[in-house]
Short mmCIF file of C-alpha atoms in Angstrom, two decimals:
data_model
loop_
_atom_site.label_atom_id
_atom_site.label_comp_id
_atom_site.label_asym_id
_atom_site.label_seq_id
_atom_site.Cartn_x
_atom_site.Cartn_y
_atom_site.Cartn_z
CA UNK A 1 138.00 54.15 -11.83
CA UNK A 2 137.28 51.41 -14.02
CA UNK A 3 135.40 49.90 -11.25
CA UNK A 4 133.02 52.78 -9.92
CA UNK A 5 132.04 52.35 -13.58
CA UNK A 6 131.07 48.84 -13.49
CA UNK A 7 128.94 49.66 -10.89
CA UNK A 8 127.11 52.44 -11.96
CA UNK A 9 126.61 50.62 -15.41
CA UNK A 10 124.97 48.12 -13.05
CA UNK A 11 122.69 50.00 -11.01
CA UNK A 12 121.98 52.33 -13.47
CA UNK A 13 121.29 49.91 -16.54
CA UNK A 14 121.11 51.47 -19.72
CA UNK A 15 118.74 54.24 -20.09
CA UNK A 16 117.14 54.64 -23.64
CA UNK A 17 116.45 58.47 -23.60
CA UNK A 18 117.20 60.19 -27.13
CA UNK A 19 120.56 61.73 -27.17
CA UNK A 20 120.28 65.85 -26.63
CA UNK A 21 122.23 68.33 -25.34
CA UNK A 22 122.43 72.93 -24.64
CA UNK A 23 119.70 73.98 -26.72
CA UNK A 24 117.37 71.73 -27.74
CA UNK A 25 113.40 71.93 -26.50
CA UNK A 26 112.51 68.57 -24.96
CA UNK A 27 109.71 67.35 -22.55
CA UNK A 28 110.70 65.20 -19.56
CA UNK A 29 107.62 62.96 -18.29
CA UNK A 30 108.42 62.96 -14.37
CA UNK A 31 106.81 60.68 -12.04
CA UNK A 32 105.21 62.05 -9.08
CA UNK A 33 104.10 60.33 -5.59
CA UNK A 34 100.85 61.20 -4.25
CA UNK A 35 100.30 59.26 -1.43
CA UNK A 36 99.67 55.80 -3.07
CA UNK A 37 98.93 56.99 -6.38
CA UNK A 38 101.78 57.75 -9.06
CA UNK A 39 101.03 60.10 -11.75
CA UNK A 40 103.03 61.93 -14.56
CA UNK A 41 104.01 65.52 -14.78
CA UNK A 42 105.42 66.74 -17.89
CA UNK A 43 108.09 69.53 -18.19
CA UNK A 44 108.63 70.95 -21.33
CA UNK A 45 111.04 73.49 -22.00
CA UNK A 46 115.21 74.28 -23.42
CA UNK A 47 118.07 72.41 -21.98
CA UNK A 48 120.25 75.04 -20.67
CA UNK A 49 123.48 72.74 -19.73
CA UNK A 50 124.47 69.14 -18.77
CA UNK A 51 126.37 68.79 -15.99
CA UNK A 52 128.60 65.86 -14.20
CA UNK A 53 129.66 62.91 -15.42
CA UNK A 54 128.14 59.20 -14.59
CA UNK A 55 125.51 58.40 -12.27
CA UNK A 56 126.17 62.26 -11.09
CA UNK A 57 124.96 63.25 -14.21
CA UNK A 58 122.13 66.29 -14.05
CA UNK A 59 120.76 68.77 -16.79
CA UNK A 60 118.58 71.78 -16.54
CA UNK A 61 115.57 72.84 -18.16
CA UNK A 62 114.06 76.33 -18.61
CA UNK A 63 110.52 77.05 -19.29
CA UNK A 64 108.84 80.61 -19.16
CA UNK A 65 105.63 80.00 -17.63
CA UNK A 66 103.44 83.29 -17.16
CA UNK A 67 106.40 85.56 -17.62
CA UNK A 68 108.13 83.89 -14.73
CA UNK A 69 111.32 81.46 -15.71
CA UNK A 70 111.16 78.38 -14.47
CA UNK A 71 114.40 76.17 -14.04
CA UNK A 72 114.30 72.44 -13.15
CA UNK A 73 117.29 70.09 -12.29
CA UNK A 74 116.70 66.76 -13.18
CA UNK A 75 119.76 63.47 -12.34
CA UNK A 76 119.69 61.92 -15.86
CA UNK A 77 119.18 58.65 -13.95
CA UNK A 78 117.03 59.27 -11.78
CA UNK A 79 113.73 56.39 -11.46
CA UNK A 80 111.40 58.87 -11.40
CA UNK A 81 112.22 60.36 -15.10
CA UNK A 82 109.87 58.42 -17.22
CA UNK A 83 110.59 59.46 -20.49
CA UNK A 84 112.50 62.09 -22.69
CA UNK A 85 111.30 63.70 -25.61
CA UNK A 86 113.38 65.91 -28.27
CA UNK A 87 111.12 68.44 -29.85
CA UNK A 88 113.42 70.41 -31.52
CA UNK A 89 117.58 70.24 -31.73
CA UNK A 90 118.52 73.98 -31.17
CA UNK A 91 121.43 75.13 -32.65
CA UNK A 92 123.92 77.11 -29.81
CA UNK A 93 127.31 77.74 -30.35
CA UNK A 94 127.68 76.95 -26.48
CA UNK A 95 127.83 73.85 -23.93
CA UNK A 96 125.78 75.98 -21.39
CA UNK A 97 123.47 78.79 -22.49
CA UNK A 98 122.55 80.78 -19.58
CA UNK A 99 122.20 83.70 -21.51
CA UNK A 100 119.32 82.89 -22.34
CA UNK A 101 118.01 83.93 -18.48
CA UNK A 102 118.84 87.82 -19.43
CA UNK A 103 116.90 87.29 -22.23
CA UNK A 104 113.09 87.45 -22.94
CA UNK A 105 110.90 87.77 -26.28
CA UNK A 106 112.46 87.73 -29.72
CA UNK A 107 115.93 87.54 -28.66
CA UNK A 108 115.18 84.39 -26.10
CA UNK A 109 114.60 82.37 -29.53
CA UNK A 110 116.47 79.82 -30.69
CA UNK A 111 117.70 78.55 -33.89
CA UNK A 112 116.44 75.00 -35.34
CA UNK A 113 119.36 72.71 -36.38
CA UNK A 114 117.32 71.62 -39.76
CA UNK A 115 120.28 69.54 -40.34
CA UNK A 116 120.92 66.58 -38.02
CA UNK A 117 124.04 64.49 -39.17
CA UNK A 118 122.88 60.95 -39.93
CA UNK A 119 124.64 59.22 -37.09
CA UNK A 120 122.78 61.49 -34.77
CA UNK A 121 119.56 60.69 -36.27
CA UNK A 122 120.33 56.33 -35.74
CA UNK A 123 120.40 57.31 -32.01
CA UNK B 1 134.26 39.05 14.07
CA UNK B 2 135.72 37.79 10.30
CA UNK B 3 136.87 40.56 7.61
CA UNK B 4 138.64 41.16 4.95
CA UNK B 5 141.10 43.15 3.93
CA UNK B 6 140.80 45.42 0.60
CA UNK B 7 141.44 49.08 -0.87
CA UNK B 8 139.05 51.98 -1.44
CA UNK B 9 138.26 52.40 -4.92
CA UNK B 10 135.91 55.50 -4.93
CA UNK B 11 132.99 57.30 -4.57
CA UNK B 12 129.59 57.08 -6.44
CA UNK B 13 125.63 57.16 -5.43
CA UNK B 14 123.33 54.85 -6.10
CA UNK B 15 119.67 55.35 -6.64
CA UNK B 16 117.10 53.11 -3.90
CA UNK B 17 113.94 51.21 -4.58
CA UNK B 18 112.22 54.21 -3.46
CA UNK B 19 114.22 56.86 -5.35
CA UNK B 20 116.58 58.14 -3.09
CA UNK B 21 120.09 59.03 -3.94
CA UNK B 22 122.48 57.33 -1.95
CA UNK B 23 126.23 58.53 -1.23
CA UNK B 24 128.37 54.89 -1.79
CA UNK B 25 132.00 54.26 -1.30
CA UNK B 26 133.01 51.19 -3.54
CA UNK B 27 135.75 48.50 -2.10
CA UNK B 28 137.47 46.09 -3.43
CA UNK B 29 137.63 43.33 -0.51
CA UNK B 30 139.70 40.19 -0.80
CA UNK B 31 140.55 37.67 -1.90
CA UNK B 32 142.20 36.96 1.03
CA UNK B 33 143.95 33.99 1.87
CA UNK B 34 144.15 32.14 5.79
CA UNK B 35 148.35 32.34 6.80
CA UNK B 36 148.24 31.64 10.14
CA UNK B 37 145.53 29.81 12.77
CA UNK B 38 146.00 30.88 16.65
CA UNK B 39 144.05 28.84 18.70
CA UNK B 40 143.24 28.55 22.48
CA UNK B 41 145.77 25.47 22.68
CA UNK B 42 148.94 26.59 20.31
CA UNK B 43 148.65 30.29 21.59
CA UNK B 44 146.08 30.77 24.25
CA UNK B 45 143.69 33.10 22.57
CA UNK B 46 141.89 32.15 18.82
CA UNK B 47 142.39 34.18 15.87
CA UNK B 48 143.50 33.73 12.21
CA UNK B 49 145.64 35.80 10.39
CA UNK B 50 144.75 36.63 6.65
CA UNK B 51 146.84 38.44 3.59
CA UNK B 52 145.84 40.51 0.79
CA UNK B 53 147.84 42.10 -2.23
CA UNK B 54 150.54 40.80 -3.94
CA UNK B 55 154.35 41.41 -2.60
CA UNK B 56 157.07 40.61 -5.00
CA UNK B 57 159.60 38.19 -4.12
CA UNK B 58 162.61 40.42 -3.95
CA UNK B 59 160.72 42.74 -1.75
CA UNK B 60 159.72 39.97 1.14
CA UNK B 61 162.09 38.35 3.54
CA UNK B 62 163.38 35.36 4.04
CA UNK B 63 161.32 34.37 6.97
CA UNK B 64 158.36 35.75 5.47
CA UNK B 65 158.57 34.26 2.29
CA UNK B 66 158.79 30.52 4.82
CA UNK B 67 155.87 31.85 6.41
CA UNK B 68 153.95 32.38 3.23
CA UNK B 69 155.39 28.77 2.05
CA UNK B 70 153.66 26.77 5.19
CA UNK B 71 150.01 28.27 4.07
CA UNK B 72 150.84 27.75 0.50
CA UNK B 73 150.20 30.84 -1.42
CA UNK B 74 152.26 33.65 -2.53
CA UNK B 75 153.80 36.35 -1.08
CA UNK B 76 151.45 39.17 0.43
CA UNK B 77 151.42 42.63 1.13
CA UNK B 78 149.30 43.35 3.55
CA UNK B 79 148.38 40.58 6.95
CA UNK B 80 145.88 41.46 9.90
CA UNK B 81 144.89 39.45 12.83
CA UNK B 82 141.15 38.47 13.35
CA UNK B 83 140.61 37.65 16.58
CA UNK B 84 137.88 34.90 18.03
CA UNK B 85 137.45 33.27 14.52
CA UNK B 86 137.93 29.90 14.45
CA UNK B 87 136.04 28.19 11.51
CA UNK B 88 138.88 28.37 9.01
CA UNK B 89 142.17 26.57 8.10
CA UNK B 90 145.42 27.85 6.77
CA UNK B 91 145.37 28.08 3.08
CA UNK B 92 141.24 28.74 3.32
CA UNK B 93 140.47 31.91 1.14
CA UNK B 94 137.99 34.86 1.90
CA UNK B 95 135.97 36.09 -0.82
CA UNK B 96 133.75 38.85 -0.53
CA UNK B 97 130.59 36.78 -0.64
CA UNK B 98 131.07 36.41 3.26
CA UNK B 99 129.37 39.84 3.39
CA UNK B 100 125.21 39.94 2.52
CA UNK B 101 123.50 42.73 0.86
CA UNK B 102 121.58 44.53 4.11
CA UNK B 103 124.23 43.86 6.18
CA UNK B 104 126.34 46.57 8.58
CA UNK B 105 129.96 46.38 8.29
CA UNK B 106 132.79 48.69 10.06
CA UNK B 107 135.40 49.80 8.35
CA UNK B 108 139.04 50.63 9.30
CA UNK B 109 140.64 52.70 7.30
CA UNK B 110 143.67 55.41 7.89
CA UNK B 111 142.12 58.64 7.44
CA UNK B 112 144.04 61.51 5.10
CA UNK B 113 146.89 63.12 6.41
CA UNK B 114 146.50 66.73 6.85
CA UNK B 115 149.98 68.03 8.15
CA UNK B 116 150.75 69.98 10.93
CA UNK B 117 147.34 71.52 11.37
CA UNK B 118 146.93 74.46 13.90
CA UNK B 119 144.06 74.55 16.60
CA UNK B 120 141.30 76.19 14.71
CA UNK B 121 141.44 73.46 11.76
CA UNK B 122 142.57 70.39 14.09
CA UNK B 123 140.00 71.42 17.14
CA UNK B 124 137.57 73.85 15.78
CA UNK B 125 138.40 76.88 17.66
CA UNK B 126 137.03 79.79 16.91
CA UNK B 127 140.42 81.87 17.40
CA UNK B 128 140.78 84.98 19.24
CA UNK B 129 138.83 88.09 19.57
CA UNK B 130 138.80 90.70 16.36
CA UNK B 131 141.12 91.57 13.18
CA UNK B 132 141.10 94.47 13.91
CA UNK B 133 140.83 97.12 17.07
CA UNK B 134 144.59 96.97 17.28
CA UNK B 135 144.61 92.94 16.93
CA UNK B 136 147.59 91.82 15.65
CA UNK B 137 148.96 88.46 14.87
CA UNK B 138 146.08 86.34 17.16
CA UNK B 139 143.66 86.02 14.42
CA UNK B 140 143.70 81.73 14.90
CA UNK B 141 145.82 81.56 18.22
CA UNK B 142 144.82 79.28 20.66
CA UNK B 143 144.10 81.43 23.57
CA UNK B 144 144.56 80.87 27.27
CA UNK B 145 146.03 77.05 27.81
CA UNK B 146 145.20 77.56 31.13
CA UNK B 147 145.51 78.78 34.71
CA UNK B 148 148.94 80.62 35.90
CA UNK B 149 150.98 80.10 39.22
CA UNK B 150 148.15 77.27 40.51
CA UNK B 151 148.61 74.29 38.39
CA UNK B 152 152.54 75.96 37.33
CA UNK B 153 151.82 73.69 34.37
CA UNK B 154 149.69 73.25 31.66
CA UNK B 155 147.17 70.31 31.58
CA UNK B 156 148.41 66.72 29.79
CA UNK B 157 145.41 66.69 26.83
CA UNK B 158 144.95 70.22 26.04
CA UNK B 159 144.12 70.75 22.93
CA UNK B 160 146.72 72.18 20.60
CA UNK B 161 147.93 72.32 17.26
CA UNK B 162 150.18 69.69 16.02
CA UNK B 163 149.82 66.88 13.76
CA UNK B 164 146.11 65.58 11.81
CA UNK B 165 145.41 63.11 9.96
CA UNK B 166 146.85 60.13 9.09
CA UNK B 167 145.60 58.12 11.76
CA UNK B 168 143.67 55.21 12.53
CA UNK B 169 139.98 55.13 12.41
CA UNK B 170 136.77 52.93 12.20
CA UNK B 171 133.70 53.79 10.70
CA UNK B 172 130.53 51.28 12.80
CA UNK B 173 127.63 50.33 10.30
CA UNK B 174 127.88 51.27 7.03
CA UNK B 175 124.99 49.36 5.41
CA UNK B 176 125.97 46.72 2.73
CA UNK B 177 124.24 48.34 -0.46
CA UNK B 178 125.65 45.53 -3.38
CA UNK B 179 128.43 42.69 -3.56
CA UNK B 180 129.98 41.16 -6.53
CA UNK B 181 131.14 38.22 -5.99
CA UNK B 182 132.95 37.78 -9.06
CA UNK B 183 134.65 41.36 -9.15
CA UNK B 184 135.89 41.13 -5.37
CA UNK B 185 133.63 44.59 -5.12
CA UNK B 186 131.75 45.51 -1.85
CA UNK B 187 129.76 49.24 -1.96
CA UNK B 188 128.91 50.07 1.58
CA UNK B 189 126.81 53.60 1.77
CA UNK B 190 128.45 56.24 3.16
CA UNK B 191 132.15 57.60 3.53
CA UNK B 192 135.47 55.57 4.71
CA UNK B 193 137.99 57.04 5.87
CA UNK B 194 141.30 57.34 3.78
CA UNK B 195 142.51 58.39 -0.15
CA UNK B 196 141.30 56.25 -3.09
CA UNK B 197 144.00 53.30 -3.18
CA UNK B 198 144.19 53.49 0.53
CA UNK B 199 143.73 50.19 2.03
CA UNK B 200 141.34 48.98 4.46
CA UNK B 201 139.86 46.27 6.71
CA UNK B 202 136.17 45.70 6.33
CA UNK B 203 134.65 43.59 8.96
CA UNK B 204 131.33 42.11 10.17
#
């Protein structure tokens, strides 16, 4: 095993995307190929889970966008993810929140985590 | 064609220049070390024979430990033959860096044993007729194996259940995605047959 990890850690690298997880509101800057021309699409929305483990990795974001939800499953290492942004750390008592998909309005919201622990915050 | 013999370490994927995700298997290959040189002359027919793994003394034989002695080296586990190669000595060792990134490679594994598999697993039958409609017992029998009092026999190669798996079998081209020289790893994309620790022969 110790070798499949060597090489993902090489072909992979080390990506420097802020640490979040189930709950928190981020905005993924994806690059899209038009043709020749590259531009950036941004998807903002709540993680909803994390899923696999090394260069499997994926997670899943949820937007409602006109009343319609919107899920998106992104590999954490994939080129084409420019950046990741952390808007908010959510606070769920649960690794994967699809509850929130029955839910809409009021009762879709989240709770802010106000308090981040400070080794969290170093990342 | 040269080779070398290693073990399959696992599955991962790999991401391309262009973005694509690509299914790898990940090898360890080598080193391994020249025992024996045929040639034309000494045997009629060129070859070399090359080890891999390491055998423990009280496990190998007299004669093979002698054998082992002439190239110099240790006691191996596993040897293979490599026919028509000719530019290497006894003693020489193989090291992964024979293979290029780009490069297709076979591989020659021993694929999974699967037991005692009936027809519809081993050959894909679709078994017989209906569950129900007063069906019993046929749901993945074989069928018909042929005609009756004509032959009087049934057909040498029809297709029926016995054992799968745990056979030979070579996989042509799998592309060379990375080598490391220095870790004795090859990742070639695509599957190969056999269980992780399995060992196999990747050649050119």
């Amino acid at each position: 095993m110790d070798a499949i990890k060597f090489v993902e850690q090489d072909v992979n690298g080390n990506i420097d995307f802020p640490d979040f997880k189930a709950g928190d509101s981020i905005s993924v800057s994806y690059k899209i190929r038009e043709g020749n021309k590259e531009r950036i699409q941004v998807f903002q929305g709540t993680v909803i889970q994390r899923r696999g483990s090394g260069s499997h990795e994926t997670f899943t974001v949820r937007k409602v966008s006109g009343g319609m939800g919107v899920e998106r499953v992104f590999p954490l290492y994939s080129p084409f993810i420019d950046s990741i942004k952390v808007n908010k750390s959510g606070s769920v008592r649960r690794a994967r929140i699809f509850y929130l998909r029955k839910r809409t309005g009021k009762s879709a919201r989240i709770k802010e985590k106000l308090f981040v622990k400070k080794d969290d915050s170093a990342k | 064609m040269p080779g070398l013999l290693g073990k399959k370490i696992g599955m991962t994927s790999v991401f391309s220049a262009e973005g694509k995700n690509i299914p790898c298997t990940v090898l360890e290959a080598g080193p391994c070390v020249v025992t024996q040189v045929k040639t034309v002359d000494s045997d009629g027919y060129d070859s070399i024979q090359i080890a891999y793994g390491e055998r423990k003394e009280k496990h190998t034989s007299d004669a093979m430990k002698g054998h082992f002695k002439k190239a110099g080296t240790t006691p191996k586990k596993k040897l293979v033959e490599l026919r028509g190669v000719t530019e290497y000595k006894t003693g020489d060792e193989l090291k992964v860096d024979i293979f290029e990134e780009g490069a297709w490679v076979d591989v020659t594994g021993t694929t999974k044993g699967k037991g005692f598999q009936g027809v519809v697993r081993r050959h894909g039958f679709a078994g017989v007729g209906d569950a129900t409609h007063g069906q019993h017992n046929r749901l993945r029998a074989p069928g018909s194996i042929g005609a009756g009092s004509d032959p009087s026999r049934v057909f040498k190669g029809t297709r029926m259940a016995g054992q799968m798996g745990n056979v030979k079998a070579t996989i042509q081209n799998l592309k060379v995605v990375k080598v490391y020289p220095d870790e004795n790893l090859i990742v070639v994309k695509g599957s190969v047959p056999g269980a992780k620790g399995s060992s196999v022969l990747i050649s050119i």
